[in-house]
């Protein structure tokens, strides 16, 4: 029951973040323009500053609506979602991030139901006419409904959330949200928390003040950098050996998924990132820190680029504070650990890989010679958003497959949008239940526990090769 609930939460969170993650580039573009040309920016320019408002007011919400509509009903759903979003955008006095995330999928769902009504009842030659006018009529109704009915509701929700955030900030409660945020990250809800909750609120705050501390609640990678650095110096076995690579990827690349599994080796060390995040947020509050746009991925480089004029030192220092506190706390628990290295065998590649079919039935490990034979043409490496850890994992796995003489397509995808033509899905332990639900029937699902473990990737490559022989 708990696993089923976790899978449902991950699916919902993945859907929310799936509307934001593909548009992060647009948010960064807006953030750069904002940081450079607003009156308090690096190069104030009244003419260029005119780009800031319309981009935030119109482009970003409509992109969210388009992406959400596309996820529900393809391109036709994307158009319906964009049209529906436009109604709430024009009718509101605040930025309609939430409106786009709701109206986009809703508009796509409505036009999908309308299409089902007409399916099979349209005379040959009339398809284009019916498609266009059904979209036009439904779109017009949705725009009117959004403008007159839905906008006040969403504006009220946005205002309530904004008041709540301002209350937490003014009463120094915001830092303690890390108590809930960090465990959510370990469950691979990081993108959902960051882009589904904090980013929309942060955009609204940044539009008023030029920056927002909310961008740094989940995306401060320093708290995870400190954890993996502690494992690098005081860890044991494969955890210690793989930690340097994880630290580089965490700090420079900002892919937090490589760091989360370390917290599962010894769960008490999760206190390190929690306390590191709390300390950094107190610093940001005292020093008025914040970013101008989403820090995604959560790397030190992205933090520097998204820091407003006069706050670069404050933000980098906040990253360092989170790293230092997390390192000290994690190191404290690791140094008190008297477990011999041999007891960390779960970090070994061949012991970490466990395989299940799409119905959840256990299969043999990667080292086993008895495998189910099948023609493998496409492999999907899946993570929550399909952009960070899965892209890295797909690259590493493809390298191992090529070394093994196996040349197949290896794509990185969202766990919630697994292609129907995939033969094998590789995903992290925490996303295994979601993969079982989302993968097409008959798909082989392979579990991976540590993204940087070369032995795991070799074992998975060997498994796939044996399947094809």
Tab-separated table of C-alpha atoms in Angstrom:
chain	number	residue	atom	x	y	z
A	1	UNK	CA	0.000	0.000	0.000
A	2	UNK	CA	2.818	2.376	0.898
A	3	UNK	CA	4.633	1.608	-2.362
A	4	UNK	CA	1.439	2.198	-4.334
A	5	UNK	CA	0.903	5.548	-2.636
A	6	UNK	CA	4.519	6.533	-3.283
A	7	UNK	CA	4.124	5.633	-6.956
A	8	UNK	CA	0.974	7.763	-7.215
A	9	UNK	CA	2.679	10.729	-5.565
A	10	UNK	CA	5.662	10.334	-7.877
A	11	UNK	CA	3.358	10.183	-10.897
A	12	UNK	CA	1.483	13.329	-9.920
A	13	UNK	CA	4.670	15.150	-9.028
A	14	UNK	CA	6.278	13.967	-12.242
A	15	UNK	CA	3.349	15.312	-14.232
A	16	UNK	CA	3.679	18.733	-12.576
A	17	UNK	CA	7.426	18.912	-13.073
A	18	UNK	CA	6.967	17.579	-16.616
A	19	UNK	CA	5.234	20.838	-17.523
A	20	UNK	CA	8.080	22.937	-16.145
A	21	UNK	CA	11.269	20.983	-16.869
A	22	UNK	CA	11.046	21.154	-20.701
A	23	UNK	CA	10.677	24.925	-20.384
A	24	UNK	CA	13.581	25.556	-18.030
A	25	UNK	CA	15.577	27.023	-20.922
A	26	UNK	CA	12.900	29.676	-21.409
A	27	UNK	CA	12.927	30.445	-17.676
A	28	UNK	CA	16.709	30.795	-17.746
A	29	UNK	CA	16.469	33.097	-20.776
A	30	UNK	CA	13.993	35.264	-18.878
A	31	UNK	CA	16.248	35.156	-15.815
A	32	UNK	CA	19.282	36.314	-17.801
A	33	UNK	CA	17.333	39.196	-19.366
A	34	UNK	CA	16.029	40.111	-15.920
A	35	UNK	CA	19.450	39.976	-14.257
A	36	UNK	CA	21.006	42.128	-16.964
A	37	UNK	CA	18.483	44.806	-17.849
A	38	UNK	CA	16.039	45.555	-15.022
A	39	UNK	CA	16.694	48.846	-13.182
A	40	UNK	CA	18.655	47.014	-10.462
A	41	UNK	CA	20.416	44.685	-12.942
A	42	UNK	CA	24.032	44.520	-14.089
A	43	UNK	CA	23.379	46.687	-17.173
A	44	UNK	CA	20.130	48.624	-16.646
A	45	UNK	CA	18.450	49.323	-19.957
A	46	UNK	CA	14.965	50.736	-20.214
A	47	UNK	CA	14.383	49.480	-23.745
A	48	UNK	CA	15.585	45.912	-23.137
A	49	UNK	CA	13.703	45.822	-19.847
A	50	UNK	CA	10.488	45.819	-21.892
A	51	UNK	CA	11.190	42.150	-22.682
A	52	UNK	CA	10.879	41.108	-19.041
A	53	UNK	CA	7.191	41.697	-18.327
A	54	UNK	CA	5.567	40.210	-21.461
A	55	UNK	CA	7.831	37.153	-21.339
A	56	UNK	CA	6.772	36.399	-17.790
A	57	UNK	CA	3.132	37.356	-18.243
A	58	UNK	CA	2.400	35.625	-21.533
A	59	UNK	CA	5.166	33.332	-22.803
A	60	UNK	CA	5.952	31.295	-19.672
A	61	UNK	CA	2.361	30.426	-18.638
A	62	UNK	CA	1.408	29.578	-22.230
A	63	UNK	CA	4.481	27.358	-22.551
A	64	UNK	CA	3.366	25.548	-19.394
A	65	UNK	CA	-0.133	25.182	-20.824
A	66	UNK	CA	1.208	23.963	-24.166
A	67	UNK	CA	3.493	21.401	-22.552
A	68	UNK	CA	0.784	20.136	-20.187
A	69	UNK	CA	-1.696	19.870	-23.039
A	70	UNK	CA	0.810	17.994	-25.174
A	71	UNK	CA	1.377	15.464	-22.398
A	72	UNK	CA	-2.366	14.738	-22.273
A	73	UNK	CA	-3.297	14.720	-25.963
A	74	UNK	CA	-0.347	15.396	-28.237
A	75	UNK	CA	-0.178	18.440	-30.499
A	76	UNK	CA	-3.936	18.907	-30.651
A	77	UNK	CA	-4.030	18.897	-26.866
A	78	UNK	CA	-1.143	21.366	-26.811
A	79	UNK	CA	-3.096	23.832	-28.941
A	80	UNK	CA	-6.203	23.427	-26.788
A	81	UNK	CA	-4.126	23.849	-23.637
A	82	UNK	CA	-2.520	27.030	-24.954
A	83	UNK	CA	-5.865	28.539	-25.932
A	84	UNK	CA	-7.361	27.672	-22.555
A	85	UNK	CA	-4.367	29.171	-20.766
A	86	UNK	CA	-4.675	32.436	-22.673
A	87	UNK	CA	-8.013	33.152	-21.024
A	88	UNK	CA	-6.601	33.069	-17.514
A	89	UNK	CA	-3.432	34.923	-18.545
A	90	UNK	CA	-5.360	37.891	-19.903
A	91	UNK	CA	-7.888	37.931	-17.082
A	92	UNK	CA	-5.435	37.916	-14.180
A	93	UNK	CA	-3.430	40.676	-12.544
A	94	UNK	CA	-0.786	38.184	-11.416
A	95	UNK	CA	1.434	35.817	-13.357
A	96	UNK	CA	-0.620	32.728	-14.182
A	97	UNK	CA	1.910	29.930	-13.665
A	98	UNK	CA	-0.659	27.852	-11.799
A	99	UNK	CA	-3.268	28.731	-14.415
A	100	UNK	CA	-1.100	27.315	-17.189
A	101	UNK	CA	-0.366	24.144	-15.222
A	102	UNK	CA	-4.088	23.538	-14.694
A	103	UNK	CA	-5.748	24.910	-17.835
A	104	UNK	CA	-3.247	23.283	-20.184
A	105	UNK	CA	-4.025	19.681	-19.210
A	106	UNK	CA	-7.709	20.522	-18.663
A	107	UNK	CA	-8.105	22.053	-22.110
A	108	UNK	CA	-6.401	19.042	-23.690
A	109	UNK	CA	-8.635	16.620	-21.795
A	110	UNK	CA	-11.800	18.448	-22.886
A	111	UNK	CA	-10.901	18.456	-26.588
A	112	UNK	CA	-9.929	14.792	-26.286
A	113	UNK	CA	-13.410	13.961	-24.987
A	114	UNK	CA	-15.015	16.031	-27.751
A	115	UNK	CA	-12.981	14.170	-30.370
A	116	UNK	CA	-14.177	10.860	-28.925
A	117	UNK	CA	-17.789	11.974	-29.419
A	118	UNK	CA	-17.182	12.695	-33.114
A	119	UNK	CA	-14.982	9.640	-33.710
A	120	UNK	CA	-16.611	7.416	-36.303
A	121	UNK	CA	-19.480	9.836	-36.956
A	122	UNK	CA	-17.822	12.243	-39.410
A	123	UNK	CA	-18.458	11.766	-43.124
A	124	UNK	CA	-15.393	11.338	-45.371
A	125	UNK	CA	-14.061	14.671	-46.558
A	126	UNK	CA	-15.419	16.555	-43.546
A	127	UNK	CA	-12.694	15.581	-41.080
A	128	UNK	CA	-10.637	18.782	-41.331
A	129	UNK	CA	-13.703	21.001	-41.088
A	130	UNK	CA	-14.969	19.196	-37.995
A	131	UNK	CA	-11.533	19.126	-36.364
A	132	UNK	CA	-10.913	22.834	-36.885
A	133	UNK	CA	-14.346	24.053	-35.853
A	134	UNK	CA	-14.594	21.754	-32.844
A	135	UNK	CA	-11.232	23.112	-31.681
A	136	UNK	CA	-12.310	26.679	-32.383
A	137	UNK	CA	-15.651	26.425	-30.597
A	138	UNK	CA	-14.302	24.531	-27.593
A	139	UNK	CA	-11.276	26.844	-27.449
A	140	UNK	CA	-13.443	29.950	-27.451
A	141	UNK	CA	-15.610	28.577	-24.654
A	142	UNK	CA	-12.563	27.647	-22.600
A	143	UNK	CA	-11.036	31.105	-23.060
A	144	UNK	CA	-14.253	32.753	-21.904
A	145	UNK	CA	-14.582	30.391	-18.948
A	146	UNK	CA	-10.955	30.965	-17.997
A	147	UNK	CA	-11.289	34.722	-18.315
A	148	UNK	CA	-14.531	35.116	-16.371
A	149	UNK	CA	-14.734	32.132	-14.011
A	150	UNK	CA	-11.406	30.385	-13.481
A	151	UNK	CA	-9.134	33.435	-13.258
A	152	UNK	CA	-10.524	34.727	-9.932
A	153	UNK	CA	-10.123	31.262	-8.423
A	154	UNK	CA	-6.503	30.856	-9.531
A	155	UNK	CA	-5.654	34.424	-8.574
A	156	UNK	CA	-7.049	33.719	-5.116
A	157	UNK	CA	-5.016	30.527	-4.786
A	158	UNK	CA	-1.861	32.312	-5.915
A	159	UNK	CA	-2.437	35.130	-3.453
A	160	UNK	CA	-3.041	32.690	-0.585
A	161	UNK	CA	0.149	30.776	-1.379
A	162	UNK	CA	2.093	34.018	-1.677
A	163	UNK	CA	0.790	35.214	1.684
A	164	UNK	CA	1.722	31.864	3.213
A	165	UNK	CA	5.260	32.050	1.844
A	166	UNK	CA	5.677	35.644	3.006
A	167	UNK	CA	4.454	34.591	6.453
A	168	UNK	CA	7.068	31.819	6.619
A	169	UNK	CA	9.788	34.205	5.518
A	170	UNK	CA	8.823	36.976	7.958
A	171	UNK	CA	8.556	34.516	10.867
A	172	UNK	CA	11.789	32.642	9.988
A	173	UNK	CA	9.913	29.395	9.346
A	174	UNK	CA	10.929	28.902	5.711
A	175	UNK	CA	14.282	27.224	6.511
A	176	UNK	CA	12.492	24.399	8.308
A	177	UNK	CA	10.736	23.340	5.100
A	178	UNK	CA	13.962	21.399	4.444
A	179	UNK	CA	12.713	18.847	6.980
A	180	UNK	CA	10.149	17.824	4.371
A	181	UNK	CA	11.991	18.789	1.189
A	182	UNK	CA	15.121	16.643	1.683
A	183	UNK	CA	13.295	13.328	2.347
A	184	UNK	CA	11.192	14.108	-0.722
A	185	UNK	CA	14.370	14.498	-2.747
A	186	UNK	CA	15.587	11.080	-1.632
A	187	UNK	CA	12.311	9.635	-2.935
A	188	UNK	CA	13.104	11.276	-6.296
A	189	UNK	CA	10.421	13.926	-5.880
A	190	UNK	CA	13.045	16.654	-6.269
A	191	UNK	CA	11.803	17.953	-9.624
A	192	UNK	CA	8.183	17.864	-8.491
A	193	UNK	CA	9.015	19.807	-5.322
A	194	UNK	CA	11.220	22.349	-7.048
A	195	UNK	CA	9.382	22.965	-10.302
A	196	UNK	CA	5.897	21.935	-9.265
A	197	UNK	CA	5.760	23.972	-6.042
A	198	UNK	CA	8.582	26.435	-5.479
A	199	UNK	CA	9.338	27.631	-9.018
A	200	UNK	CA	5.836	28.990	-9.786
A	201	UNK	CA	5.799	30.846	-6.444
A	202	UNK	CA	9.368	32.037	-6.920
A	203	UNK	CA	8.568	33.463	-10.349
A	204	UNK	CA	5.771	35.515	-8.835
A	205	UNK	CA	8.059	36.788	-6.085
A	206	UNK	CA	10.923	37.515	-8.486
A	207	UNK	CA	8.582	39.516	-10.730
A	208	UNK	CA	7.996	41.911	-7.822
A	209	UNK	CA	11.428	42.093	-6.186
A	210	UNK	CA	13.843	40.991	-8.921
A	211	UNK	CA	14.851	37.821	-7.089
A	212	UNK	CA	13.441	35.058	-4.894
A	213	UNK	CA	14.790	32.939	-2.067
A	214	UNK	CA	12.320	30.212	-3.045
A	215	UNK	CA	14.530	29.286	-5.981
A	216	UNK	CA	17.112	28.126	-3.419
A	217	UNK	CA	14.971	25.984	-1.125
A	218	UNK	CA	15.304	22.758	-3.116
A	219	UNK	CA	17.918	23.696	-5.697
A	220	UNK	CA	20.821	24.490	-3.349
A	221	UNK	CA	23.049	21.583	-4.316
A	222	UNK	CA	25.528	22.407	-1.572
A	223	UNK	CA	23.666	20.286	0.965
A	224	UNK	CA	24.136	17.213	-1.235
A	225	UNK	CA	27.677	18.135	-2.223
A	226	UNK	CA	28.593	18.065	1.455
A	227	UNK	CA	27.113	14.605	1.870
A	228	UNK	CA	29.011	12.998	-1.010
A	229	UNK	CA	32.227	14.776	-0.015
A	230	UNK	CA	31.873	13.254	3.461
A	231	UNK	CA	31.494	9.810	1.887
A	232	UNK	CA	34.592	10.522	-0.200
A	233	UNK	CA	36.691	11.026	2.942
A	234	UNK	CA	34.963	8.869	5.553
A	235	UNK	CA	32.851	6.376	3.620
A	236	UNK	CA	33.635	2.701	3.035
A	237	UNK	CA	33.808	0.271	0.167
A	238	UNK	CA	32.229	1.208	-3.143
A	239	UNK	CA	30.495	4.181	-1.558
A	240	UNK	CA	33.853	5.806	-0.882
A	241	UNK	CA	35.286	4.845	-4.263
A	242	UNK	CA	32.371	6.235	-6.246
A	243	UNK	CA	31.903	9.391	-4.149
A	244	UNK	CA	34.556	11.535	-5.951
A	245	UNK	CA	32.786	11.105	-9.282
A	246	UNK	CA	29.428	11.810	-7.665
A	247	UNK	CA	30.834	14.954	-6.044
A	248	UNK	CA	32.063	16.334	-9.369
A	249	UNK	CA	28.746	15.638	-11.075
A	250	UNK	CA	26.819	17.120	-8.141
A	251	UNK	CA	28.858	20.319	-7.881
A	252	UNK	CA	29.465	20.995	-11.580
A	253	UNK	CA	26.561	19.193	-13.234
A	254	UNK	CA	23.963	19.669	-10.507
A	255	UNK	CA	22.420	16.216	-10.974
A	256	UNK	CA	21.225	15.444	-7.470
A	257	UNK	CA	20.053	11.931	-8.310
A	258	UNK	CA	23.663	10.703	-8.152
A	259	UNK	CA	23.849	11.813	-4.514
A	260	UNK	CA	20.496	10.638	-3.160
A	261	UNK	CA	21.400	6.907	-3.003
A	262	UNK	CA	24.211	7.660	-0.541
A	263	UNK	CA	21.626	8.794	1.990
A	264	UNK	CA	19.979	5.377	1.723
A	265	UNK	CA	23.182	3.532	2.632
A	266	UNK	CA	23.012	4.967	6.136
A	267	UNK	CA	19.678	6.824	6.518
A	268	UNK	CA	20.768	8.790	9.589
A	269	UNK	CA	23.103	10.851	7.378
A	270	UNK	CA	20.065	12.516	5.781
A	271	UNK	CA	20.335	14.895	8.753
A	272	UNK	CA	23.392	16.359	7.016
A	273	UNK	CA	21.543	17.762	3.974
A	274	UNK	CA	18.571	18.779	6.131
A	275	UNK	CA	20.685	20.819	8.556
A	276	UNK	CA	22.823	22.138	5.693
A	277	UNK	CA	19.735	23.369	3.868
A	278	UNK	CA	18.325	24.958	7.032
A	279	UNK	CA	21.582	26.776	7.743
A	280	UNK	CA	21.848	28.087	4.190
A	281	UNK	CA	18.261	29.346	4.160
A	282	UNK	CA	18.807	31.241	7.426
A	283	UNK	CA	21.868	32.827	5.792
A	284	UNK	CA	19.888	33.753	2.688
A	285	UNK	CA	17.173	35.318	4.826
A	286	UNK	CA	19.631	37.363	6.895
A	287	UNK	CA	21.636	38.506	3.868
A	288	UNK	CA	18.637	38.935	1.530
A	289	UNK	CA	19.863	36.298	-0.893
A	290	UNK	CA	17.971	34.803	-3.783
A	291	UNK	CA	18.123	33.977	-7.489
A	292	UNK	CA	16.562	35.730	-10.451
A	293	UNK	CA	15.328	32.516	-12.087
A	294	UNK	CA	15.236	28.758	-11.602
A	295	UNK	CA	18.591	27.255	-10.615
A	296	UNK	CA	18.224	24.159	-12.740
A	297	UNK	CA	20.158	21.973	-12.607
A	298	UNK	CA	21.239	22.712	-9.050
A	299	UNK	CA	24.911	23.211	-9.857
A	300	UNK	CA	27.271	25.845	-8.516
A	301	UNK	CA	27.652	27.206	-12.047
A	302	UNK	CA	23.890	27.651	-12.483
A	303	UNK	CA	23.702	29.362	-9.089
A	304	UNK	CA	26.395	31.839	-10.115
A	305	UNK	CA	24.695	32.612	-13.439
A	306	UNK	CA	21.291	33.124	-11.788
A	307	UNK	CA	22.593	35.385	-8.994
A	308	UNK	CA	21.403	39.009	-9.203
A	309	UNK	CA	23.705	41.994	-9.050
A	310	UNK	CA	25.227	42.405	-5.599
A	311	UNK	CA	24.179	38.943	-4.370
A	312	UNK	CA	26.791	36.702	-5.976
A	313	UNK	CA	28.876	36.447	-2.797
A	314	UNK	CA	25.778	35.889	-0.656
A	315	UNK	CA	24.522	33.035	-2.844
A	316	UNK	CA	27.891	31.325	-3.227
A	317	UNK	CA	28.476	31.654	0.512
A	318	UNK	CA	25.062	30.048	1.088
A	319	UNK	CA	26.128	27.146	-1.109
A	320	UNK	CA	29.351	26.839	0.890
A	321	UNK	CA	27.460	26.972	4.206
A	322	UNK	CA	25.135	24.183	3.129
A	323	UNK	CA	28.124	22.137	1.953
A	324	UNK	CA	30.095	22.650	5.160
A	325	UNK	CA	27.236	21.844	7.558
A	326	UNK	CA	26.163	18.819	5.551
A	327	UNK	CA	29.769	17.593	5.375
A	328	UNK	CA	30.381	17.936	9.133
A	329	UNK	CA	27.115	16.256	10.162
A	330	UNK	CA	27.457	13.421	7.652
A	331	UNK	CA	31.115	12.884	8.559
A	332	UNK	CA	30.172	12.689	12.254
A	333	UNK	CA	27.858	9.744	11.633
A	334	UNK	CA	30.193	8.041	9.168
A	335	UNK	CA	33.151	8.188	11.560
A	336	UNK	CA	31.019	6.574	14.277
A	337	UNK	CA	30.112	3.726	11.948
A	338	UNK	CA	32.019	0.581	12.947
A	339	UNK	CA	30.551	-1.567	10.186
A	340	UNK	CA	33.326	-3.327	8.233
A	341	UNK	CA	33.698	-2.600	4.523
A	342	UNK	CA	32.403	-6.044	3.660
A	343	UNK	CA	28.954	-5.102	4.962
A	344	UNK	CA	28.547	-2.546	2.185
A	345	UNK	CA	28.224	-5.260	-0.417
A	346	UNK	CA	24.888	-3.776	-1.437
A	347	UNK	CA	26.905	-1.087	-3.201
A	348	UNK	CA	28.673	-3.669	-5.377
A	349	UNK	CA	27.494	-3.705	-8.951
A	350	UNK	CA	26.442	-7.338	-9.330
A	351	UNK	CA	24.685	-7.374	-5.988
A	352	UNK	CA	22.849	-4.143	-6.636
A	353	UNK	CA	21.101	-5.150	-9.852
A	354	UNK	CA	17.774	-6.856	-9.512
A	355	UNK	CA	15.429	-7.468	-12.396
A	356	UNK	CA	11.678	-7.613	-12.626
A	357	UNK	CA	9.198	-7.908	-15.463
A	358	UNK	CA	6.454	-5.361	-16.099
A	359	UNK	CA	4.104	-7.206	-13.739
A	360	UNK	CA	6.531	-7.048	-10.816
A	361	UNK	CA	7.651	-10.702	-10.863
A	362	UNK	CA	11.291	-11.105	-9.794
A	363	UNK	CA	13.787	-12.292	-12.374
A	364	UNK	CA	17.357	-13.477	-12.055
A	365	UNK	CA	20.270	-11.153	-11.352
A	366	UNK	CA	22.457	-9.754	-14.101
A	367	UNK	CA	25.132	-12.327	-13.389
A	368	UNK	CA	22.782	-15.206	-14.102
A	369	UNK	CA	23.051	-17.002	-17.406
A	370	UNK	CA	19.392	-18.029	-17.379
A	371	UNK	CA	17.652	-15.102	-18.995
A	372	UNK	CA	14.471	-14.632	-20.958
A	373	UNK	CA	15.369	-14.405	-24.617
A	374	UNK	CA	13.948	-11.494	-26.588
A	375	UNK	CA	14.828	-9.258	-29.496
A	376	UNK	CA	15.974	-6.000	-27.933
A	377	UNK	CA	15.908	-3.016	-30.264
A	378	UNK	CA	15.233	-0.134	-27.895
A	379	UNK	CA	16.342	0.495	-24.314
A	380	UNK	CA	14.977	3.359	-22.216
A	381	UNK	CA	16.822	4.760	-19.214
A	382	UNK	CA	14.114	6.405	-17.126
A	383	UNK	CA	14.182	8.979	-14.346
A	384	UNK	CA	11.545	11.309	-12.947
A	385	UNK	CA	11.850	14.089	-15.541
A	386	UNK	CA	13.802	12.247	-18.229
A	387	UNK	CA	16.428	14.972	-18.485
A	388	UNK	CA	19.051	14.730	-15.731
A	389	UNK	CA	20.179	11.430	-14.266
A	390	UNK	CA	18.563	9.422	-17.062
A	391	UNK	CA	20.549	11.310	-19.715
A	392	UNK	CA	23.770	10.560	-17.856
A	393	UNK	CA	22.756	6.962	-17.233
A	394	UNK	CA	21.771	6.385	-20.854
A	395	UNK	CA	25.154	7.659	-22.017
A	396	UNK	CA	27.045	5.408	-19.606
A	397	UNK	CA	24.915	2.375	-20.412
A	398	UNK	CA	25.280	2.863	-24.157
A	399	UNK	CA	29.050	2.946	-23.727
A	400	UNK	CA	28.978	-0.387	-21.870
A	401	UNK	CA	26.625	-1.927	-24.430
A	402	UNK	CA	28.900	-0.884	-27.282
A	403	UNK	CA	31.888	-2.362	-25.459
A	404	UNK	CA	29.911	-5.593	-25.167
A	405	UNK	CA	29.221	-5.540	-28.900
A	406	UNK	CA	25.560	-4.570	-28.525
A	407	UNK	CA	24.362	-1.696	-30.687
A	408	UNK	CA	20.774	-0.703	-29.892
A	409	UNK	CA	18.928	2.558	-29.345
A	410	UNK	CA	19.327	3.843	-25.784
A	411	UNK	CA	17.123	6.819	-24.955
A	412	UNK	CA	16.547	8.784	-21.748
A	413	UNK	CA	12.880	9.267	-20.890
A	414	UNK	CA	10.550	10.308	-18.110
A	415	UNK	CA	9.302	7.409	-16.014
A	416	UNK	CA	5.797	8.721	-16.686
A	417	UNK	CA	6.201	8.797	-20.485
A	418	UNK	CA	7.776	5.467	-21.361
A	419	UNK	CA	7.467	4.801	-25.125
A	420	UNK	CA	5.229	1.943	-26.213
A	421	UNK	CA	7.923	0.473	-28.474
A	422	UNK	CA	10.528	0.051	-25.740
A	423	UNK	CA	11.887	-3.438	-24.981
A	424	UNK	CA	13.896	-2.796	-21.807
A	425	UNK	CA	13.532	-0.085	-19.156
A	426	UNK	CA	16.353	0.728	-16.733
A	427	UNK	CA	15.415	2.811	-13.700
A	428	UNK	CA	16.413	3.610	-10.143
A	429	UNK	CA	15.181	1.567	-7.193
A	430	UNK	CA	12.933	4.359	-5.919
A	431	UNK	CA	11.126	4.567	-9.262
A	432	UNK	CA	10.651	0.841	-9.676
A	433	UNK	CA	6.972	0.774	-8.695
A	434	UNK	CA	6.229	3.643	-11.062
A	435	UNK	CA	8.040	1.815	-13.865
A	436	UNK	CA	5.954	-1.306	-13.317
A	437	UNK	CA	2.787	0.732	-13.743
A	438	UNK	CA	3.907	2.842	-16.690
A	439	UNK	CA	5.867	0.366	-18.803
A	440	UNK	CA	4.060	-1.487	-21.630
A	441	UNK	CA	3.124	-5.097	-20.890
A	442	UNK	CA	5.969	-7.493	-21.540
A	443	UNK	CA	8.690	-4.899	-21.035
A	444	UNK	CA	11.694	-6.055	-19.037
A	445	UNK	CA	12.457	-3.652	-16.190
A	446	UNK	CA	15.969	-3.526	-14.776
A	447	UNK	CA	16.720	-1.911	-11.435
A	448	UNK	CA	19.828	0.196	-10.877
A	449	UNK	CA	20.769	1.494	-7.437
A	450	UNK	CA	23.789	3.687	-8.138
A	451	UNK	CA	24.078	5.650	-11.356
A	452	UNK	CA	27.872	5.901	-11.260
A	453	UNK	CA	28.609	2.250	-10.482
A	454	UNK	CA	30.420	0.930	-13.554
A	455	UNK	CA	29.894	-2.651	-12.418
A	456	UNK	CA	26.133	-2.134	-12.461
A	457	UNK	CA	26.206	-0.775	-15.982
A	458	UNK	CA	28.412	-3.667	-17.109
A	459	UNK	CA	26.048	-6.162	-15.495
A	460	UNK	CA	23.041	-4.567	-17.167
A	461	UNK	CA	24.825	-4.564	-20.533
A	462	UNK	CA	25.667	-8.249	-20.046
A	463	UNK	CA	22.057	-8.997	-19.156
A	464	UNK	CA	20.767	-7.307	-22.302
A	465	UNK	CA	23.366	-9.058	-24.435
A	466	UNK	CA	22.363	-12.433	-23.001
A	467	UNK	CA	18.719	-11.664	-23.731
A	468	UNK	CA	19.550	-11.159	-27.412
A	469	UNK	CA	21.722	-14.279	-27.883
